[in-house]
Tab-separated table of C-alpha atoms in Angstrom:
chain	number	residue	atom	x	y	z
A	1	MET	CA	15.800	84.425	214.770
A	2	LYS	CA	18.171	83.476	217.588
A	3	THR	CA	16.179	82.082	220.498
A	4	LEU	CA	16.633	81.810	224.232
A	5	SER	CA	16.679	78.025	223.866
A	6	GLN	CA	19.675	78.287	221.547
A	7	LEU	CA	21.499	80.555	223.991
A	8	GLN	CA	20.734	78.170	226.837
A	9	ALA	CA	22.115	75.323	224.728
A	10	TYR	CA	25.329	77.308	224.205
A	11	LYS	CA	25.836	77.379	227.971
A	12	GLU	CA	25.115	73.688	228.340
A	13	ASN	CA	27.525	72.854	225.510
A	14	LYS	CA	30.158	75.280	226.864
A	15	GLU	CA	30.001	77.387	223.697
A	16	LYS	CA	30.725	81.044	224.421
A	17	ILE	CA	28.034	83.676	223.814
A	18	SER	CA	28.879	86.996	222.173
A	19	MET	CA	26.957	90.148	223.070
A	20	VAL	CA	27.447	93.679	221.761
A	21	THR	CA	25.816	96.809	223.122
A	22	ALA	CA	24.569	98.805	220.122
A	23	TYR	CA	22.002	101.529	219.656
A	24	ASP	CA	21.025	102.106	216.016
A	25	TYR	CA	20.232	100.568	212.640
A	26	PRO	CA	23.726	100.573	211.037
A	27	SER	CA	25.535	99.205	214.090
A	28	ALA	CA	22.854	96.535	214.496
A	29	LYS	CA	23.229	95.546	210.842
A	30	GLN	CA	26.967	95.159	211.329
A	31	ALA	CA	26.502	93.106	214.493
A	32	GLU	CA	24.094	90.757	212.752
A	33	ALA	CA	26.400	90.442	209.726
A	34	ALA	CA	29.204	89.503	212.147
A	35	GLN	CA	26.916	86.807	213.621
A	36	ILE	CA	26.922	88.331	217.114
A	37	ASP	CA	24.563	86.295	219.292
A	38	ILE	CA	22.926	89.094	221.303
A	39	ILE	CA	22.535	92.843	220.907
A	40	LEU	CA	21.942	94.789	224.084
A	41	VAL	CA	20.300	98.164	223.592
A	42	GLY	CA	21.804	99.645	226.721
A	43	ASP	CA	20.947	102.847	228.515
A	44	SER	CA	24.625	103.701	228.043
A	45	LEU	CA	23.311	105.228	224.823
A	46	GLY	CA	22.791	108.294	226.997
A	47	MET	CA	26.504	109.053	227.120
A	48	THR	CA	27.561	107.261	223.944
A	49	VAL	CA	25.160	108.629	221.348
A	50	LEU	CA	22.993	111.263	223.064
A	51	GLY	CA	25.674	113.232	224.883
A	52	TYR	CA	24.092	112.982	228.333
A	53	ASP	CA	26.249	113.078	231.450
A	54	ASN	CA	25.046	109.690	232.699
A	55	THR	CA	22.431	106.975	232.243
A	56	VAL	CA	20.043	108.612	234.709
A	57	GLN	CA	18.911	111.076	232.036
A	58	VAL	CA	17.797	108.359	229.609
A	59	THR	CA	14.029	107.996	229.242
A	60	VAL	CA	11.749	105.121	228.316
A	61	GLU	CA	11.031	106.925	225.044
A	62	ASP	CA	14.780	107.068	224.293
A	63	MET	CA	15.065	103.320	224.820
A	64	ILE	CA	12.055	102.527	222.649
A	65	HIS	CA	13.274	104.773	219.826
A	66	HIS	CA	16.714	103.178	219.692
A	67	ALA	CA	15.575	99.602	220.284
A	68	LYS	CA	13.147	99.814	217.373
A	69	ALA	CA	15.993	100.962	215.124
A	70	VAL	CA	18.167	98.076	216.328
A	71	ARG	CA	15.424	95.555	215.658
A	72	ARG	CA	15.039	96.865	212.107
A	73	GLY	CA	18.782	96.490	211.590
A	74	ALA	CA	19.029	93.047	213.175
A	75	PRO	CA	15.777	91.150	212.624
A	76	ASP	CA	17.353	87.749	213.320
A	77	THR	CA	19.459	88.589	216.394
A	78	TYR	CA	18.399	88.146	220.022
A	79	VAL	CA	17.784	91.710	221.240
A	80	VAL	CA	17.668	92.861	224.856
A	81	VAL	CA	16.543	96.377	225.835
A	82	ASP	CA	17.406	98.145	229.096
A	83	VAL	CA	14.777	99.357	231.517
A	84	PRO	CA	16.069	102.903	232.140
A	85	PHE	CA	16.365	104.738	235.432
A	86	GLY	CA	12.885	105.448	236.806
A	87	GLY	CA	11.347	102.707	234.680
A	88	VAL	CA	11.123	100.367	237.662
A	89	GLY	CA	10.741	100.858	241.396
A	90	ILE	CA	7.753	103.222	241.428
A	91	SER	CA	4.847	100.822	241.969
A	92	GLU	CA	4.029	97.307	240.804
A	93	GLN	CA	1.389	98.562	238.374
A	94	TYR	CA	3.609	101.294	236.935
A	95	ASP	CA	6.602	98.979	236.681
A	96	LEU	CA	4.622	96.378	234.748
A	97	GLU	CA	3.135	99.006	232.441
A	98	ILE	CA	6.647	100.194	231.529
A	99	ALA	CA	7.872	96.624	231.070
A	100	VAL	CA	4.972	95.834	228.744
A	101	LYS	CA	5.551	99.059	226.808
A	102	LEU	CA	9.270	98.354	226.300
A	103	TYR	CA	8.733	94.721	225.369
A	104	GLN	CA	5.720	95.263	223.120
A	105	GLN	CA	6.748	98.411	221.253
A	106	THR	CA	10.365	97.409	220.548
A	107	SER	CA	9.837	93.753	219.559
A	108	ALA	CA	12.849	92.962	221.755
A	109	ASN	CA	13.336	89.404	222.959
A	110	ALA	CA	13.872	90.473	226.561
A	111	ILE	CA	14.234	93.477	228.837
A	112	LYS	CA	17.159	94.052	231.228
A	113	ALA	CA	16.812	95.369	234.769
A	114	GLU	CA	19.592	96.377	237.164
A	115	GLY	CA	19.837	95.368	240.787
A	116	ALA	CA	19.428	92.499	243.230
A	117	HIS	CA	16.365	94.129	244.790
A	118	LEU	CA	14.195	93.395	241.743
A	119	THR	CA	13.359	89.740	242.370
A	120	LYS	CA	9.636	90.466	242.761
A	121	TYR	CA	9.689	92.569	239.589
A	122	ILE	CA	11.411	89.756	237.693
A	123	GLY	CA	8.757	87.332	238.891
A	124	ASN	CA	5.900	89.671	237.939
A	125	CYS	CA	7.326	90.229	234.457
A	126	SER	CA	7.927	86.510	233.982
A	127	ARG	CA	4.312	85.739	234.841
A	128	MET	CA	3.295	88.317	232.230
A	129	GLY	CA	5.435	86.479	229.664
A	130	ILE	CA	8.196	89.093	229.559
A	131	PRO	CA	11.712	87.587	229.747
A	132	VAL	CA	14.038	89.531	232.057
A	133	VAL	CA	17.834	89.681	231.969
A	134	SER	CA	19.235	90.629	235.371
A	135	HIS	CA	22.293	92.872	235.822
A	136	LEU	CA	24.419	92.587	238.974
A	137	GLY	CA	27.805	93.813	240.141
A	138	LEU	CA	28.507	97.320	238.929
A	139	THR	CA	25.112	98.728	237.972
A	140	PRO	CA	25.544	102.072	236.157
A	141	GLN	CA	22.177	103.436	237.287
A	142	SER	CA	23.472	103.265	240.872
A	143	VAL	CA	26.968	104.695	240.391
A	144	GLY	CA	25.960	107.777	242.348
A	145	ILE	CA	26.081	105.456	245.364
A	146	THR	CA	28.529	102.700	244.391
A	147	GLY	CA	30.937	104.609	242.146
A	148	TYR	CA	32.709	103.205	239.080
A	149	LYS	CA	34.847	100.540	240.726
A	150	MET	CA	35.155	96.791	241.114
A	151	GLN	CA	32.295	95.291	243.107
A	152	ALA	CA	32.229	92.372	245.585
A	153	SER	CA	35.868	92.924	246.463
A	154	ASN	CA	35.795	91.117	249.822
A	155	LYS	CA	34.563	87.725	251.004
A	156	ASP	CA	31.278	88.925	252.518
A	157	ALA	CA	30.372	91.017	249.481
A	158	ALA	CA	31.290	88.124	247.200
A	159	GLN	CA	28.998	85.764	249.111
A	160	GLN	CA	26.201	88.334	248.927
A	161	LEU	CA	26.606	88.648	245.158
A	162	LEU	CA	26.531	84.862	244.818
A	163	ASN	CA	23.331	84.767	246.865
A	164	ASP	CA	21.853	87.572	244.760
A	165	ALA	CA	22.671	85.713	241.552
A	166	HIS	CA	20.799	82.647	242.789
A	167	ALA	CA	17.902	84.848	243.896
A	168	VAL	CA	17.389	86.497	240.505
A	169	GLN	CA	17.582	83.115	238.797
A	170	GLN	CA	15.015	81.717	241.219
A	171	ALA	CA	12.787	84.729	240.527
A	172	GLY	CA	12.760	83.868	236.826
A	173	ALA	CA	15.630	85.782	235.180
A	174	VAL	CA	16.557	84.181	231.864
A	175	MET	CA	20.116	85.532	231.799
A	176	LEU	CA	22.526	87.460	234.009
A	177	VAL	CA	24.977	90.231	233.168
A	178	LEU	CA	27.858	90.533	235.653
A	179	GLU	CA	29.860	93.756	235.524
A	180	ALA	CA	33.178	94.653	237.167
A	181	VAL	CA	33.525	91.755	239.576
A	182	PRO	CA	36.548	89.559	240.405
A	183	ALA	CA	37.159	86.877	237.793
A	184	ASP	CA	37.120	83.957	240.237
A	185	LEU	CA	33.766	85.038	241.655
A	186	ALA	CA	32.270	85.457	238.174
A	187	ALA	CA	33.532	81.985	237.253
A	188	GLU	CA	31.904	80.476	240.346
A	189	ILE	CA	28.591	82.221	239.682
A	190	SER	CA	28.627	81.022	236.068
A	191	LYS	CA	29.323	77.481	237.269
A	192	GLN	CA	26.537	77.465	239.844
A	193	LEU	CA	23.769	79.099	237.800
A	194	ASP	CA	21.700	77.282	235.198
A	195	ILE	CA	21.064	80.442	233.141
A	196	PRO	CA	23.706	82.041	230.857
A	197	VAL	CA	26.015	84.512	232.599
A	198	ILE	CA	27.479	87.291	230.437
A	199	GLY	CA	30.495	89.121	231.775
A	200	ILE	CA	31.879	92.603	231.262
A	201	GLY	CA	35.017	93.160	233.263
A	202	ALA	CA	34.379	89.780	234.896
A	203	GLY	CA	37.097	87.562	233.435
A	204	LYS	CA	36.986	84.913	230.733
A	205	ASP	CA	35.172	82.111	232.553
A	206	THR	CA	31.648	83.465	232.248
A	207	ASP	CA	29.354	81.958	229.605
A	208	GLY	CA	29.824	84.965	227.329
A	209	GLN	CA	31.158	88.486	226.988
A	210	VAL	CA	29.683	91.897	226.212
A	211	LEU	CA	31.363	95.084	225.042
A	212	VAL	CA	29.933	98.350	223.768
A	213	TYR	CA	30.098	98.808	219.978
A	214	HIS	CA	31.665	102.250	220.312
A	215	ASP	CA	34.254	101.044	222.836
A	216	LEU	CA	35.499	98.066	220.866
A	217	LEU	CA	35.727	100.191	217.691
A	218	ASN	CA	37.127	103.345	219.358
A	219	TYR	CA	34.233	105.367	217.987
A	220	GLY	CA	34.023	108.711	219.786
A	221	VAL	CA	35.207	107.224	223.081
A	222	GLU	CA	36.548	109.694	225.650
A	223	HIS	CA	37.181	107.270	228.518
A	224	GLN	CA	38.161	103.631	228.205
A	225	ALA	CA	37.518	101.143	231.012
A	226	LYS	CA	40.214	98.634	232.010
A	227	PHE	CA	38.221	95.715	230.601
A	228	VAL	CA	37.762	97.177	227.093
A	229	LYS	CA	39.760	95.840	224.168
A	230	GLN	CA	39.701	97.728	220.865
A	231	TYR	CA	39.204	95.688	217.699
A	232	GLY	CA	39.089	98.624	215.275
A	233	ASP	CA	39.629	102.367	215.115
A	234	PHE	CA	36.807	104.589	213.897
A	235	SER	CA	38.803	107.659	214.920
A	236	VAL	CA	40.077	107.667	211.315
A	237	GLY	CA	36.768	109.378	210.608
A	238	ILE	CA	38.239	112.596	211.986
A	239	ASP	CA	41.051	112.419	209.420
A	240	ALA	CA	38.536	111.808	206.646
A	241	LEU	CA	36.335	114.716	207.737
A	242	THR	CA	39.370	116.985	208.004
A	243	GLU	CA	40.382	116.126	204.442
A	244	TYR	CA	36.812	116.662	203.213
A	245	ASN	CA	36.743	120.074	204.883
A	246	ARG	CA	40.064	121.002	203.263
A	247	GLU	CA	38.900	119.957	199.771
A	248	VAL	CA	35.644	121.904	200.079
A	249	LYS	CA	37.502	125.020	201.199
A	250	SER	CA	39.984	124.705	198.312
A	251	SER	CA	37.294	123.809	195.729
A	252	GLU	CA	38.954	120.449	195.031
A	253	PHE	CA	35.647	118.734	195.780
A	254	PRO	CA	33.563	118.028	193.860
A	255	ASP	CA	35.714	117.308	190.814
A	256	GLY	CA	34.598	116.055	187.426
A	257	ASN	CA	34.225	112.476	188.624
A	258	HIS	CA	31.612	113.553	191.147
A	259	THR	CA	29.615	115.961	188.982
A	260	TYR	CA	26.660	115.514	186.596
A	261	LYS	CA	28.027	116.700	183.256
A	262	LYS	CA	24.963	117.373	181.116
A	263	ARG	CA	25.061	121.063	180.147
A	264	VAL	CA	21.404	122.070	180.316
A	265	MET	CA	22.197	125.775	180.122
A	266	ASP	CA	23.486	125.326	176.548
A	267	GLU	CA	20.234	123.748	175.310
A	268	ASP	CA	17.527	125.635	173.447
A	269	THR	CA	14.709	125.773	175.955
A	270	LYS	CA	12.212	127.561	173.709
């Protein structure tokens, strides 16, 4: 199984880290077959596979269900599972109980928590033996306040994000995801931190990159962010389903090649 030590060595050796956000057994199997370094079971599954309006509707039970499927599909890949909205920030005891539940029941290698305000939480989890990946910049659970836009777009905000990145590392975060921040700032944060920094919409000079499985394969995507590049096109599935529907309606399917041909009705069954 891929380990945190190996990922840390990638950073030190300036070898890029690949991360894919995936949510189920078949996508996890494909990611592992492609030798992706990390699978993130993100709470974006709410919109991508569950049809919710946003990540706020995703529950702890949703995350556990999908993360367990991912682990079964990718037993040798480093797996990170999101702490969903409401899974942290209630009380120290509650927060730790949810962290333990996510980490223990999913067999993930780490949990991921959004926000610079969670330094104490990161420290508490670390002391419990639960690795935490921090997520700064654009944090989807807070888009009701921040909106979907580039973060840290002025000098003061950039300095604050740099300070926050150092703070979460000091608290014990084992990795950092930076989303939708200026490329030069992301490069500087990656340079200054000792832990791996994974970017999404943060330029090419971070220690690694993450994209969502469905985005990079154009699989049921309705809106595409500026930073997404498509590497395949699963929309051909619509054409295939349309043709299947046509053949069923016209009785072309199933034909003789897809039918069991033994004629049991002609046999003497006495």
